JSON list of C-alpha atoms in Angstrom, two decimals:
[
{"chain": "A", "resi": 1, "resn": "UNK", "atom": "CA", "xyz": [111.56, 183.36, 118.44]},
{"chain": "A", "resi": 2, "resn": "UNK", "atom": "CA", "xyz": [113.43, 180.08, 118.78]},
{"chain": "A", "resi": 3, "resn": "UNK", "atom": "CA", "xyz": [111.79, 176.83, 119.85]},
{"chain": "A", "resi": 4, "resn": "UNK", "atom": "CA", "xyz": [113.87, 174.52, 122.03]},
{"chain": "A", "resi": 5, "resn": "UNK", "atom": "CA", "xyz": [113.10, 170.79, 122.01]},
{"chain": "A", "resi": 6, "resn": "UNK", "atom": "CA", "xyz": [114.27, 169.13, 125.23]},
{"chain": "A", "resi": 7, "resn": "UNK", "atom": "CA", "xyz": [114.67, 165.37, 124.59]},
{"chain": "A", "resi": 8, "resn": "UNK", "atom": "CA", "xyz": [114.62, 163.80, 128.05]},
{"chain": "A", "resi": 9, "resn": "UNK", "atom": "CA", "xyz": [116.88, 160.75, 128.45]},
{"chain": "A", "resi": 10, "resn": "UNK", "atom": "CA", "xyz": [117.38, 160.50, 124.68]},
{"chain": "A", "resi": 11, "resn": "UNK", "atom": "CA", "xyz": [120.04, 157.79, 125.06]},
{"chain": "A", "resi": 12, "resn": "UNK", "atom": "CA", "xyz": [117.88, 155.54, 127.27]},
{"chain": "A", "resi": 13, "resn": "UNK", "atom": "CA", "xyz": [114.21, 156.17, 126.42]},
{"chain": "A", "resi": 14, "resn": "UNK", "atom": "CA", "xyz": [114.08, 155.71, 122.66]},
{"chain": "A", "resi": 15, "resn": "UNK", "atom": "CA", "xyz": [113.00, 152.08, 122.49]},
{"chain": "A", "resi": 16, "resn": "UNK", "atom": "CA", "xyz": [110.49, 152.37, 119.64]},
{"chain": "A", "resi": 17, "resn": "UNK", "atom": "CA", "xyz": [112.11, 155.13, 117.61]},
{"chain": "A", "resi": 18, "resn": "UNK", "atom": "CA", "xyz": [110.50, 157.94, 119.58]},
{"chain": "A", "resi": 19, "resn": "UNK", "atom": "CA", "xyz": [113.25, 160.24, 118.31]},
{"chain": "A", "resi": 20, "resn": "UNK", "atom": "CA", "xyz": [110.95, 160.50, 115.30]},
{"chain": "A", "resi": 21, "resn": "UNK", "atom": "CA", "xyz": [108.80, 162.81, 117.45]},
{"chain": "A", "resi": 22, "resn": "UNK", "atom": "CA", "xyz": [111.79, 165.13, 117.87]},
{"chain": "A", "resi": 23, "resn": "UNK", "atom": "CA", "xyz": [112.48, 165.09, 114.13]},
{"chain": "A", "resi": 24, "resn": "UNK", "atom": "CA", "xyz": [108.85, 165.80, 113.28]},
{"chain": "A", "resi": 25, "resn": "UNK", "atom": "CA", "xyz": [108.71, 168.93, 115.43]},
{"chain": "A", "resi": 26, "resn": "UNK", "atom": "CA", "xyz": [112.12, 170.06, 114.17]},
{"chain": "A", "resi": 27, "resn": "UNK", "atom": "CA", "xyz": [111.27, 169.68, 110.47]},
{"chain": "A", "resi": 28, "resn": "UNK", "atom": "CA", "xyz": [107.82, 171.29, 110.72]},
{"chain": "A", "resi": 29, "resn": "UNK", "atom": "CA", "xyz": [109.44, 174.29, 112.39]},
{"chain": "A", "resi": 30, "resn": "UNK", "atom": "CA", "xyz": [112.28, 174.49, 109.84]},
{"chain": "A", "resi": 31, "resn": "UNK", "atom": "CA", "xyz": [109.85, 174.29, 106.90]},
{"chain": "A", "resi": 32, "resn": "UNK", "atom": "CA", "xyz": [108.21, 177.41, 108.30]},
{"chain": "A", "resi": 33, "resn": "UNK", "atom": "CA", "xyz": [111.47, 179.24, 108.95]},
{"chain": "A", "resi": 34, "resn": "UNK", "atom": "CA", "xyz": [111.12, 178.94, 112.74]},
{"chain": "A", "resi": 35, "resn": "UNK", "atom": "CA", "xyz": [114.54, 178.53, 114.42]},
{"chain": "A", "resi": 36, "resn": "UNK", "atom": "CA", "xyz": [114.70, 175.35, 116.48]},
{"chain": "A", "resi": 37, "resn": "UNK", "atom": "CA", "xyz": [117.30, 173.73, 118.75]},
{"chain": "A", "resi": 38, "resn": "UNK", "atom": "CA", "xyz": [117.37, 170.18, 120.11]},
{"chain": "A", "resi": 39, "resn": "UNK", "atom": "CA", "xyz": [118.85, 169.64, 123.58]},
{"chain": "A", "resi": 40, "resn": "UNK", "atom": "CA", "xyz": [119.37, 166.14, 124.97]},
{"chain": "A", "resi": 41, "resn": "UNK", "atom": "CA", "xyz": [118.87, 165.99, 128.76]},
{"chain": "A", "resi": 42, "resn": "UNK", "atom": "CA", "xyz": [120.55, 163.01, 130.42]},
{"chain": "A", "resi": 43, "resn": "UNK", "atom": "CA", "xyz": [120.72, 161.53, 133.91]},
{"chain": "A", "resi": 44, "resn": "UNK", "atom": "CA", "xyz": [121.98, 164.06, 136.43]},
{"chain": "A", "resi": 45, "resn": "UNK", "atom": "CA", "xyz": [121.56, 166.97, 134.03]},
{"chain": "A", "resi": 46, "resn": "UNK", "atom": "CA", "xyz": [119.16, 169.80, 134.91]},
{"chain": "A", "resi": 47, "resn": "UNK", "atom": "CA", "xyz": [116.28, 170.91, 132.73]},
{"chain": "A", "resi": 48, "resn": "UNK", "atom": "CA", "xyz": [116.91, 174.45, 131.49]},
{"chain": "A", "resi": 49, "resn": "UNK", "atom": "CA", "xyz": [113.73, 176.01, 130.05]},
{"chain": "A", "resi": 50, "resn": "UNK", "atom": "CA", "xyz": [114.13, 178.95, 127.68]},
{"chain": "A", "resi": 51, "resn": "UNK", "atom": "CA", "xyz": [110.51, 180.13, 127.76]},
{"chain": "A", "resi": 52, "resn": "UNK", "atom": "CA", "xyz": [109.69, 178.64, 124.35]},
{"chain": "A", "resi": 53, "resn": "UNK", "atom": "CA", "xyz": [110.06, 174.89, 124.77]},
{"chain": "A", "resi": 54, "resn": "UNK", "atom": "CA", "xyz": [108.70, 171.42, 124.09]},
{"chain": "A", "resi": 55, "resn": "UNK", "atom": "CA", "xyz": [109.75, 168.59, 126.42]},
{"chain": "A", "resi": 56, "resn": "UNK", "atom": "CA", "xyz": [109.67, 165.04, 125.00]},
{"chain": "A", "resi": 57, "resn": "UNK", "atom": "CA", "xyz": [109.94, 161.87, 127.08]},
{"chain": "A", "resi": 58, "resn": "UNK", "atom": "CA", "xyz": [110.09, 158.58, 125.13]},
{"chain": "A", "resi": 59, "resn": "UNK", "atom": "CA", "xyz": [109.65, 154.90, 125.94]},
{"chain": "A", "resi": 60, "resn": "UNK", "atom": "CA", "xyz": [112.01, 152.35, 127.46]},
{"chain": "A", "resi": 61, "resn": "UNK", "atom": "CA", "xyz": [112.18, 149.02, 129.21]},
{"chain": "A", "resi": 62, "resn": "UNK", "atom": "CA", "xyz": [111.78, 148.31, 132.94]},
{"chain": "A", "resi": 63, "resn": "UNK", "atom": "CA", "xyz": [115.55, 148.43, 133.50]},
{"chain": "A", "resi": 64, "resn": "UNK", "atom": "CA", "xyz": [115.81, 151.95, 132.09]},
{"chain": "A", "resi": 65, "resn": "UNK", "atom": "CA", "xyz": [112.70, 153.09, 133.96]},
{"chain": "A", "resi": 66, "resn": "UNK", "atom": "CA", "xyz": [114.18, 151.85, 137.25]},
{"chain": "A", "resi": 67, "resn": "UNK", "atom": "CA", "xyz": [117.39, 153.79, 136.59]},
{"chain": "A", "resi": 68, "resn": "UNK", "atom": "CA", "xyz": [115.49, 156.97, 135.79]},
{"chain": "A", "resi": 69, "resn": "UNK", "atom": "CA", "xyz": [113.07, 156.80, 138.72]},
{"chain": "A", "resi": 70, "resn": "UNK", "atom": "CA", "xyz": [115.84, 157.88, 141.10]},
{"chain": "A", "resi": 71, "resn": "UNK", "atom": "CA", "xyz": [116.86, 160.77, 138.89]},
{"chain": "A", "resi": 72, "resn": "UNK", "atom": "CA", "xyz": [113.26, 161.96, 138.63]},
{"chain": "A", "resi": 73, "resn": "UNK", "atom": "CA", "xyz": [112.65, 161.61, 142.36]},
{"chain": "A", "resi": 74, "resn": "UNK", "atom": "CA", "xyz": [114.85, 164.62, 143.07]},
{"chain": "A", "resi": 75, "resn": "UNK", "atom": "CA", "xyz": [115.27, 168.05, 141.57]},
{"chain": "A", "resi": 76, "resn": "UNK", "atom": "CA", "xyz": [114.48, 167.05, 137.99]},
{"chain": "A", "resi": 77, "resn": "UNK", "atom": "CA", "xyz": [111.05, 165.72, 138.89]},
{"chain": "A", "resi": 78, "resn": "UNK", "atom": "CA", "xyz": [110.28, 168.94, 140.76]},
{"chain": "A", "resi": 79, "resn": "UNK", "atom": "CA", "xyz": [111.45, 170.95, 137.74]},
{"chain": "A", "resi": 80, "resn": "UNK", "atom": "CA", "xyz": [109.18, 168.95, 135.43]},
{"chain": "A", "resi": 81, "resn": "UNK", "atom": "CA", "xyz": [106.16, 169.42, 137.69]},
{"chain": "A", "resi": 82, "resn": "UNK", "atom": "CA", "xyz": [106.84, 173.17, 137.85]},
{"chain": "A", "resi": 83, "resn": "UNK", "atom": "CA", "xyz": [107.11, 173.33, 134.05]},
{"chain": "A", "resi": 84, "resn": "UNK", "atom": "CA", "xyz": [103.72, 171.66, 133.66]},
{"chain": "A", "resi": 85, "resn": "UNK", "atom": "CA", "xyz": [102.09, 173.91, 136.27]},
{"chain": "A", "resi": 86, "resn": "UNK", "atom": "CA", "xyz": [103.45, 176.91, 134.37]},
{"chain": "A", "resi": 87, "resn": "UNK", "atom": "CA", "xyz": [101.80, 175.72, 131.15]},
{"chain": "A", "resi": 88, "resn": "UNK", "atom": "CA", "xyz": [104.87, 174.17, 129.58]},
{"chain": "A", "resi": 89, "resn": "UNK", "atom": "CA", "xyz": [104.39, 171.76, 126.68]},
{"chain": "A", "resi": 90, "resn": "UNK", "atom": "CA", "xyz": [105.31, 168.18, 127.62]},
{"chain": "A", "resi": 91, "resn": "UNK", "atom": "CA", "xyz": [104.73, 164.89, 125.77]},
{"chain": "A", "resi": 92, "resn": "UNK", "atom": "CA", "xyz": [105.43, 161.53, 127.43]},
{"chain": "A", "resi": 93, "resn": "UNK", "atom": "CA", "xyz": [105.20, 158.29, 125.43]},
{"chain": "A", "resi": 94, "resn": "UNK", "atom": "CA", "xyz": [104.79, 154.78, 126.87]},
{"chain": "A", "resi": 95, "resn": "UNK", "atom": "CA", "xyz": [107.51, 154.42, 129.56]},
{"chain": "A", "resi": 96, "resn": "UNK", "atom": "CA", "xyz": [107.82, 158.20, 129.76]},
{"chain": "A", "resi": 97, "resn": "UNK", "atom": "CA", "xyz": [104.05, 158.45, 130.14]},
{"chain": "A", "resi": 98, "resn": "UNK", "atom": "CA", "xyz": [104.04, 155.84, 132.92]},
{"chain": "A", "resi": 99, "resn": "UNK", "atom": "CA", "xyz": [106.72, 157.74, 134.85]},
{"chain": "A", "resi": 100, "resn": "UNK", "atom": "CA", "xyz": [104.68, 160.94, 134.59]},
{"chain": "A", "resi": 101, "resn": "UNK", "atom": "CA", "xyz": [102.11, 159.31, 136.89]},
{"chain": "A", "resi": 102, "resn": "UNK", "atom": "CA", "xyz": [102.37, 158.55, 140.61]},
{"chain": "A", "resi": 103, "resn": "UNK", "atom": "CA", "xyz": [103.87, 155.08, 140.31]},
{"chain": "A", "resi": 104, "resn": "UNK", "atom": "CA", "xyz": [104.76, 152.24, 137.99]},
{"chain": "A", "resi": 105, "resn": "UNK", "atom": "CA", "xyz": [104.88, 148.67, 139.29]},
{"chain": "A", "resi": 106, "resn": "UNK", "atom": "CA", "xyz": [107.19, 146.27, 137.45]},
{"chain": "A", "resi": 107, "resn": "UNK", "atom": "CA", "xyz": [106.25, 142.64, 136.71]},
{"chain": "A", "resi": 108, "resn": "UNK", "atom": "CA", "xyz": [108.66, 141.67, 139.52]},
{"chain": "A", "resi": 109, "resn": "UNK", "atom": "CA", "xyz": [106.62, 143.70, 142.02]},
{"chain": "A", "resi": 110, "resn": "UNK", "atom": "CA", "xyz": [108.98, 146.67, 142.39]},
{"chain": "A", "resi": 111, "resn": "UNK", "atom": "CA", "xyz": [107.01, 149.90, 142.72]},
{"chain": "A", "resi": 112, "resn": "UNK", "atom": "CA", "xyz": [108.83, 152.78, 141.03]},
{"chain": "A", "resi": 113, "resn": "UNK", "atom": "CA", "xyz": [107.85, 156.32, 142.03]},
{"chain": "A", "resi": 114, "resn": "UNK", "atom": "CA", "xyz": [106.74, 158.65, 139.27]},
{"chain": "A", "resi": 115, "resn": "UNK", "atom": "CA", "xyz": [106.84, 162.41, 138.84]},
{"chain": "A", "resi": 116, "resn": "UNK", "atom": "CA", "xyz": [103.17, 162.91, 139.71]},
{"chain": "A", "resi": 117, "resn": "UNK", "atom": "CA", "xyz": [102.34, 165.18, 136.77]},
{"chain": "A", "resi": 118, "resn": "UNK", "atom": "CA", "xyz": [99.25, 163.04, 136.14]},
{"chain": "A", "resi": 119, "resn": "UNK", "atom": "CA", "xyz": [96.94, 161.50, 138.73]},
{"chain": "A", "resi": 120, "resn": "UNK", "atom": "CA", "xyz": [97.37, 157.91, 137.54]},
{"chain": "A", "resi": 121, "resn": "UNK", "atom": "CA", "xyz": [99.22, 154.72, 138.35]},
{"chain": "A", "resi": 122, "resn": "UNK", "atom": "CA", "xyz": [100.37, 151.71, 136.32]},
{"chain": "A", "resi": 123, "resn": "UNK", "atom": "CA", "xyz": [100.09, 148.07, 137.38]},
{"chain": "A", "resi": 124, "resn": "UNK", "atom": "CA", "xyz": [101.74, 145.03, 135.79]},
{"chain": "A", "resi": 125, "resn": "UNK", "atom": "CA", "xyz": [99.69, 142.67, 133.66]},
{"chain": "A", "resi": 126, "resn": "UNK", "atom": "CA", "xyz": [98.30, 139.59, 135.35]},
{"chain": "A", "resi": 127, "resn": "UNK", "atom": "CA", "xyz": [99.84, 136.15, 134.74]},
{"chain": "A", "resi": 128, "resn": "UNK", "atom": "CA", "xyz": [97.01, 135.24, 132.34]},
{"chain": "A", "resi": 129, "resn": "UNK", "atom": "CA", "xyz": [96.97, 138.59, 130.52]},
{"chain": "A", "resi": 130, "resn": "UNK", "atom": "CA", "xyz": [98.64, 139.34, 127.20]},
{"chain": "A", "resi": 131, "resn": "UNK", "atom": "CA", "xyz": [100.64, 142.41, 126.25]},
{"chain": "A", "resi": 132, "resn": "UNK", "atom": "CA", "xyz": [98.54, 145.10, 124.62]},
{"chain": "A", "resi": 133, "resn": "UNK", "atom": "CA", "xyz": [99.92, 145.28, 121.09]},
{"chain": "A", "resi": 134, "resn": "UNK", "atom": "CA", "xyz": [98.65, 146.65, 117.80]},
{"chain": "A", "resi": 135, "resn": "UNK", "atom": "CA", "xyz": [97.47, 149.65, 115.85]},
{"chain": "A", "resi": 136, "resn": "UNK", "atom": "CA", "xyz": [95.29, 152.17, 117.64]},
{"chain": "A", "resi": 137, "resn": "UNK", "atom": "CA", "xyz": [92.76, 154.79, 116.60]},
{"chain": "A", "resi": 138, "resn": "UNK", "atom": "CA", "xyz": [91.81, 157.40, 119.19]},
{"chain": "A", "resi": 139, "resn": "UNK", "atom": "CA", "xyz": [89.23, 160.20, 119.17]},
{"chain": "A", "resi": 140, "resn": "UNK", "atom": "CA", "xyz": [90.55, 163.38, 120.81]},
{"chain": "A", "resi": 141, "resn": "UNK", "atom": "CA", "xyz": [88.52, 166.45, 121.82]},
{"chain": "A", "resi": 142, "resn": "UNK", "atom": "CA", "xyz": [90.94, 169.36, 121.76]},
{"chain": "A", "resi": 143, "resn": "UNK", "atom": "CA", "xyz": [90.20, 173.06, 121.56]},
{"chain": "A", "resi": 144, "resn": "UNK", "atom": "CA", "xyz": [86.53, 172.42, 120.97]},
{"chain": "A", "resi": 145, "resn": "UNK", "atom": "CA", "xyz": [87.28, 170.24, 117.95]},
{"chain": "A", "resi": 146, "resn": "UNK", "atom": "CA", "xyz": [87.05, 166.47, 117.53]},
{"chain": "A", "resi": 147, "resn": "UNK", "atom": "CA", "xyz": [90.10, 164.92, 115.84]},
{"chain": "A", "resi": 148, "resn": "UNK", "atom": "CA", "xyz": [91.68, 161.48, 115.53]},
{"chain": "A", "resi": 149, "resn": "UNK", "atom": "CA", "xyz": [95.12, 160.08, 116.30]},
{"chain": "A", "resi": 150, "resn": "UNK", "atom": "CA", "xyz": [96.63, 156.89, 114.91]},
{"chain": "A", "resi": 151, "resn": "UNK", "atom": "CA", "xyz": [99.55, 155.03, 116.44]},
{"chain": "A", "resi": 152, "resn": "UNK", "atom": "CA", "xyz": [100.96, 151.70, 117.55]},
{"chain": "A", "resi": 153, "resn": "UNK", "atom": "CA", "xyz": [100.94, 150.38, 121.11]},
{"chain": "A", "resi": 154, "resn": "UNK", "atom": "CA", "xyz": [103.09, 147.70, 122.75]},
{"chain": "A", "resi": 155, "resn": "UNK", "atom": "CA", "xyz": [102.86, 147.59, 126.53]},
{"chain": "A", "resi": 156, "resn": "UNK", "atom": "CA", "xyz": [102.27, 145.11, 129.32]},
{"chain": "A", "resi": 157, "resn": "UNK", "atom": "CA", "xyz": [101.41, 147.65, 132.01]},
{"chain": "A", "resi": 158, "resn": "UNK", "atom": "CA", "xyz": [97.83, 148.64, 132.74]},
{"chain": "A", "resi": 159, "resn": "UNK", "atom": "CA", "xyz": [97.38, 152.34, 133.47]},
{"chain": "A", "resi": 160, "resn": "UNK", "atom": "CA", "xyz": [94.43, 153.57, 135.54]},
{"chain": "A", "resi": 161, "resn": "UNK", "atom": "CA", "xyz": [93.44, 157.23, 135.66]},
{"chain": "A", "resi": 162, "resn": "UNK", "atom": "CA", "xyz": [92.43, 159.13, 138.77]},
{"chain": "A", "resi": 163, "resn": "UNK", "atom": "CA", "xyz": [91.40, 162.76, 138.68]},
{"chain": "A", "resi": 164, "resn": "UNK", "atom": "CA", "xyz": [92.81, 163.49, 135.24]},
{"chain": "A", "resi": 165, "resn": "UNK", "atom": "CA", "xyz": [91.35, 163.65, 131.73]},
{"chain": "A", "resi": 166, "resn": "UNK", "atom": "CA", "xyz": [92.25, 160.96, 129.21]},
{"chain": "A", "resi": 167, "resn": "UNK", "atom": "CA", "xyz": [93.97, 162.14, 126.06]},
{"chain": "A", "resi": 168, "resn": "UNK", "atom": "CA", "xyz": [91.17, 160.49, 124.14]},
{"chain": "A", "resi": 169, "resn": "UNK", "atom": "CA", "xyz": [88.70, 157.64, 123.64]},
{"chain": "A", "resi": 170, "resn": "UNK", "atom": "CA", "xyz": [89.76, 154.39, 121.99]},
{"chain": "A", "resi": 171, "resn": "UNK", "atom": "CA", "xyz": [87.97, 153.67, 118.71]},
{"chain": "A", "resi": 172, "resn": "UNK", "atom": "CA", "xyz": [90.19, 150.71, 117.90]},
{"chain": "A", "resi": 173, "resn": "UNK", "atom": "CA", "xyz": [92.91, 149.10, 120.00]},
{"chain": "A", "resi": 174, "resn": "UNK", "atom": "CA", "xyz": [93.47, 148.78, 123.73]},
{"chain": "A", "resi": 175, "resn": "UNK", "atom": "CA", "xyz": [94.60, 152.11, 125.19]},
{"chain": "A", "resi": 176, "resn": "UNK", "atom": "CA", "xyz": [95.47, 152.58, 128.85]},
{"chain": "A", "resi": 177, "resn": "UNK", "atom": "CA", "xyz": [94.34, 149.20, 130.13]},
{"chain": "A", "resi": 178, "resn": "UNK", "atom": "CA", "xyz": [92.18, 147.46, 127.53]},
{"chain": "A", "resi": 179, "resn": "UNK", "atom": "CA", "xyz": [89.09, 147.81, 129.71]},
{"chain": "A", "resi": 180, "resn": "UNK", "atom": "CA", "xyz": [87.77, 151.33, 130.18]},
{"chain": "A", "resi": 181, "resn": "UNK", "atom": "CA", "xyz": [88.18, 152.73, 126.65]},
{"chain": "A", "resi": 182, "resn": "UNK", "atom": "CA", "xyz": [90.58, 155.50, 127.64]},
{"chain": "A", "resi": 183, "resn": "UNK", "atom": "CA", "xyz": [93.93, 156.30, 126.04]},
{"chain": "A", "resi": 184, "resn": "UNK", "atom": "CA", "xyz": [96.61, 158.48, 127.55]},
{"chain": "A", "resi": 185, "resn": "UNK", "atom": "CA", "xyz": [96.15, 161.49, 129.82]},
{"chain": "A", "resi": 186, "resn": "UNK", "atom": "CA", "xyz": [96.32, 165.25, 129.56]},
{"chain": "A", "resi": 187, "resn": "UNK", "atom": "CA", "xyz": [96.63, 168.16, 131.95]},
{"chain": "A", "resi": 188, "resn": "UNK", "atom": "CA", "xyz": [97.18, 171.78, 130.93]},
{"chain": "A", "resi": 189, "resn": "UNK", "atom": "CA", "xyz": [99.75, 171.50, 128.10]},
{"chain": "A", "resi": 190, "resn": "UNK", "atom": "CA", "xyz": [101.07, 168.10, 129.25]},
{"chain": "A", "resi": 191, "resn": "UNK", "atom": "CA", "xyz": [100.13, 164.94, 127.36]},
{"chain": "A", "resi": 192, "resn": "UNK", "atom": "CA", "xyz": [100.84, 161.27, 127.96]},
{"chain": "A", "resi": 193, "resn": "UNK", "atom": "CA", "xyz": [100.13, 158.40, 125.58]},
{"chain": "A", "resi": 194, "resn": "UNK", "atom": "CA", "xyz": [100.98, 154.82, 124.69]},
{"chain": "A", "resi": 195, "resn": "UNK", "atom": "CA", "xyz": [101.07, 155.64, 120.97]},
{"chain": "A", "resi": 196, "resn": "UNK", "atom": "CA", "xyz": [104.34, 154.95, 119.20]},
{"chain": "A", "resi": 197, "resn": "UNK", "atom": "CA", "xyz": [104.80, 154.75, 115.51]},
{"chain": "A", "resi": 198, "resn": "UNK", "atom": "CA", "xyz": [106.28, 157.42, 115.93]},
{"chain": "A", "resi": 199, "resn": "UNK", "atom": "CA", "xyz": [103.23, 159.38, 117.04]},
{"chain": "A", "resi": 200, "resn": "UNK", "atom": "CA", "xyz": [103.96, 162.86, 115.68]},
{"chain": "A", "resi": 201, "resn": "UNK", "atom": "CA", "xyz": [105.02, 162.04, 112.09]},
{"chain": "A", "resi": 202, "resn": "UNK", "atom": "CA", "xyz": [101.75, 160.08, 111.74]},
{"chain": "A", "resi": 203, "resn": "UNK", "atom": "CA", "xyz": [99.66, 162.92, 113.17]},
{"chain": "A", "resi": 204, "resn": "UNK", "atom": "CA", "xyz": [100.93, 166.29, 111.86]},
{"chain": "A", "resi": 205, "resn": "UNK", "atom": "CA", "xyz": [97.95, 168.20, 113.25]},
{"chain": "A", "resi": 206, "resn": "UNK", "atom": "CA", "xyz": [98.94, 167.16, 116.78]},
{"chain": "A", "resi": 207, "resn": "UNK", "atom": "CA", "xyz": [102.58, 168.07, 116.09]},
{"chain": "A", "resi": 208, "resn": "UNK", "atom": "CA", "xyz": [101.43, 171.55, 115.08]},
{"chain": "A", "resi": 209, "resn": "UNK", "atom": "CA", "xyz": [99.28, 171.79, 118.20]},
{"chain": "A", "resi": 210, "resn": "UNK", "atom": "CA", "xyz": [102.35, 171.22, 120.38]},
{"chain": "A", "resi": 211, "resn": "UNK", "atom": "CA", "xyz": [104.45, 173.69, 118.40]},
{"chain": "A", "resi": 212, "resn": "UNK", "atom": "CA", "xyz": [101.78, 176.38, 118.48]},
{"chain": "A", "resi": 213, "resn": "UNK", "atom": "CA", "xyz": [101.14, 175.89, 122.20]},
{"chain": "A", "resi": 214, "resn": "UNK", "atom": "CA", "xyz": [104.85, 176.45, 122.87]},
{"chain": "A", "resi": 215, "resn": "UNK", "atom": "CA", "xyz": [105.14, 179.51, 120.61]},
{"chain": "A", "resi": 216, "resn": "UNK", "atom": "CA", "xyz": [102.05, 181.14, 122.04]},
{"chain": "A", "resi": 217, "resn": "UNK", "atom": "CA", "xyz": [103.67, 181.18, 125.45]},
{"chain": "A", "resi": 218, "resn": "UNK", "atom": "CA", "xyz": [105.85, 183.92, 123.95]},
{"chain": "A", "resi": 219, "resn": "UNK", "atom": "CA", "xyz": [103.35, 185.51, 121.55]},
{"chain": "A", "resi": 220, "resn": "UNK", "atom": "CA", "xyz": [99.70, 184.60, 122.17]},
{"chain": "A", "resi": 221, "resn": "UNK", "atom": "CA", "xyz": [98.71, 185.89, 118.72]},
{"chain": "A", "resi": 222, "resn": "UNK", "atom": "CA", "xyz": [101.18, 183.68, 116.84]},
{"chain": "A", "resi": 223, "resn": "UNK", "atom": "CA", "xyz": [99.80, 181.63, 113.94]},
{"chain": "A", "resi": 224, "resn": "UNK", "atom": "CA", "xyz": [101.50, 178.81, 112.06]},
{"chain": "A", "resi": 225, "resn": "UNK", "atom": "CA", "xyz": [101.83, 179.03, 108.30]},
{"chain": "A", "resi": 226, "resn": "UNK", "atom": "CA", "xyz": [99.99, 176.10, 106.68]},
{"chain": "A", "resi": 227, "resn": "UNK", "atom": "CA", "xyz": [102.07, 173.30, 105.16]},
{"chain": "A", "resi": 228, "resn": "UNK", "atom": "CA", "xyz": [101.22, 170.99, 102.28]},
{"chain": "A", "resi": 229, "resn": "UNK", "atom": "CA", "xyz": [100.29, 167.84, 104.21]},
{"chain": "A", "resi": 230, "resn": "UNK", "atom": "CA", "xyz": [98.70, 166.00, 101.29]},
{"chain": "A", "resi": 231, "resn": "UNK", "atom": "CA", "xyz": [100.91, 162.93, 101.62]},
{"chain": "A", "resi": 232, "resn": "UNK", "atom": "CA", "xyz": [100.64, 162.89, 105.41]},
{"chain": "A", "resi": 233, "resn": "UNK", "atom": "CA", "xyz": [96.84, 163.10, 105.23]},
{"chain": "A", "resi": 234, "resn": "UNK", "atom": "CA", "xyz": [96.69, 160.26, 102.72]},
{"chain": "A", "resi": 235, "resn": "UNK", "atom": "CA", "xyz": [98.88, 158.06, 104.91]},
{"chain": "A", "resi": 236, "resn": "UNK", "atom": "CA", "xyz": [96.82, 158.90, 107.99]},
{"chain": "A", "resi": 237, "resn": "UNK", "atom": "CA", "xyz": [93.50, 158.25, 106.27]},
{"chain": "A", "resi": 238, "resn": "UNK", "atom": "CA", "xyz": [94.69, 154.94, 104.83]},
{"chain": "A", "resi": 239, "resn": "UNK", "atom": "CA", "xyz": [95.37, 153.63, 108.34]},
{"chain": "A", "resi": 240, "resn": "UNK", "atom": "CA", "xyz": [92.45, 155.36, 110.08]},
{"chain": "A", "resi": 241, "resn": "UNK", "atom": "CA", "xyz": [89.85, 154.15, 107.57]},
{"chain": "A", "resi": 242, "resn": "UNK", "atom": "CA", "xyz": [91.14, 150.59, 107.86]},
{"chain": "A", "resi": 243, "resn": "UNK", "atom": "CA", "xyz": [90.82, 150.70, 111.66]},
{"chain": "A", "resi": 244, "resn": "UNK", "atom": "CA", "xyz": [87.39, 152.38, 111.55]},
{"chain": "A", "resi": 245, "resn": "UNK", "atom": "CA", "xyz": [86.22, 149.53, 109.35]},
{"chain": "A", "resi": 246, "resn": "UNK", "atom": "CA", "xyz": [87.20, 147.00, 111.98]},
{"chain": "A", "resi": 247, "resn": "UNK", "atom": "CA", "xyz": [85.19, 148.79, 114.67]},
{"chain": "A", "resi": 248, "resn": "UNK", "atom": "CA", "xyz": [85.10, 148.02, 118.38]},
{"chain": "A", "resi": 249, "resn": "UNK", "atom": "CA", "xyz": [88.01, 148.22, 120.78]}
]
């Protein structure tokens, strides 16, 4: 079995080092002896699923999002929706997350169409509103288990969910809009979030969840060999305990 990581718009949507998410999946596969390939998918290039895939969509600025909206409005957007409906594993971060919704409105008032994977839309911040910046701690209920994610957010847009589950509940930070306590969105095996940092190196359990979800599309009995995550757990707990101590959102 070989896992293929499809890095969507790697040259344009990597504003906050989201390539670290690619590297995290790649290394945690290699440490287990699982063959892995990274494929960069650019503008005008089709998505070519292999049957054992993870699709990663990073963050960018308004200019990049405007350029990509047209590319996603055609065949590629339809391909991405079909992948999600088929149970494919997709992670969108910040700008990528926003474009996985129905629409994203820029501060200049331009309304960019999204892919429509998630029932959500993103509005610009008001003239008297600040950007939502800082460390974040999120509680996630996944597979009947309650876990936590840490990350860093930096966004002006306010995302509002429709008929879609949030990825989690904000314990500290702002999340989707700084008002309703939600962070990100999820549907089937597709996840969207504002958490940079990069997200996956900081949260190895979630990295393994994505890997296992992809591998089980080929072999539903597959299990991942445990790794020694002592250092990763210490780093996570150092940040999480500090944010828990601050309390509130």
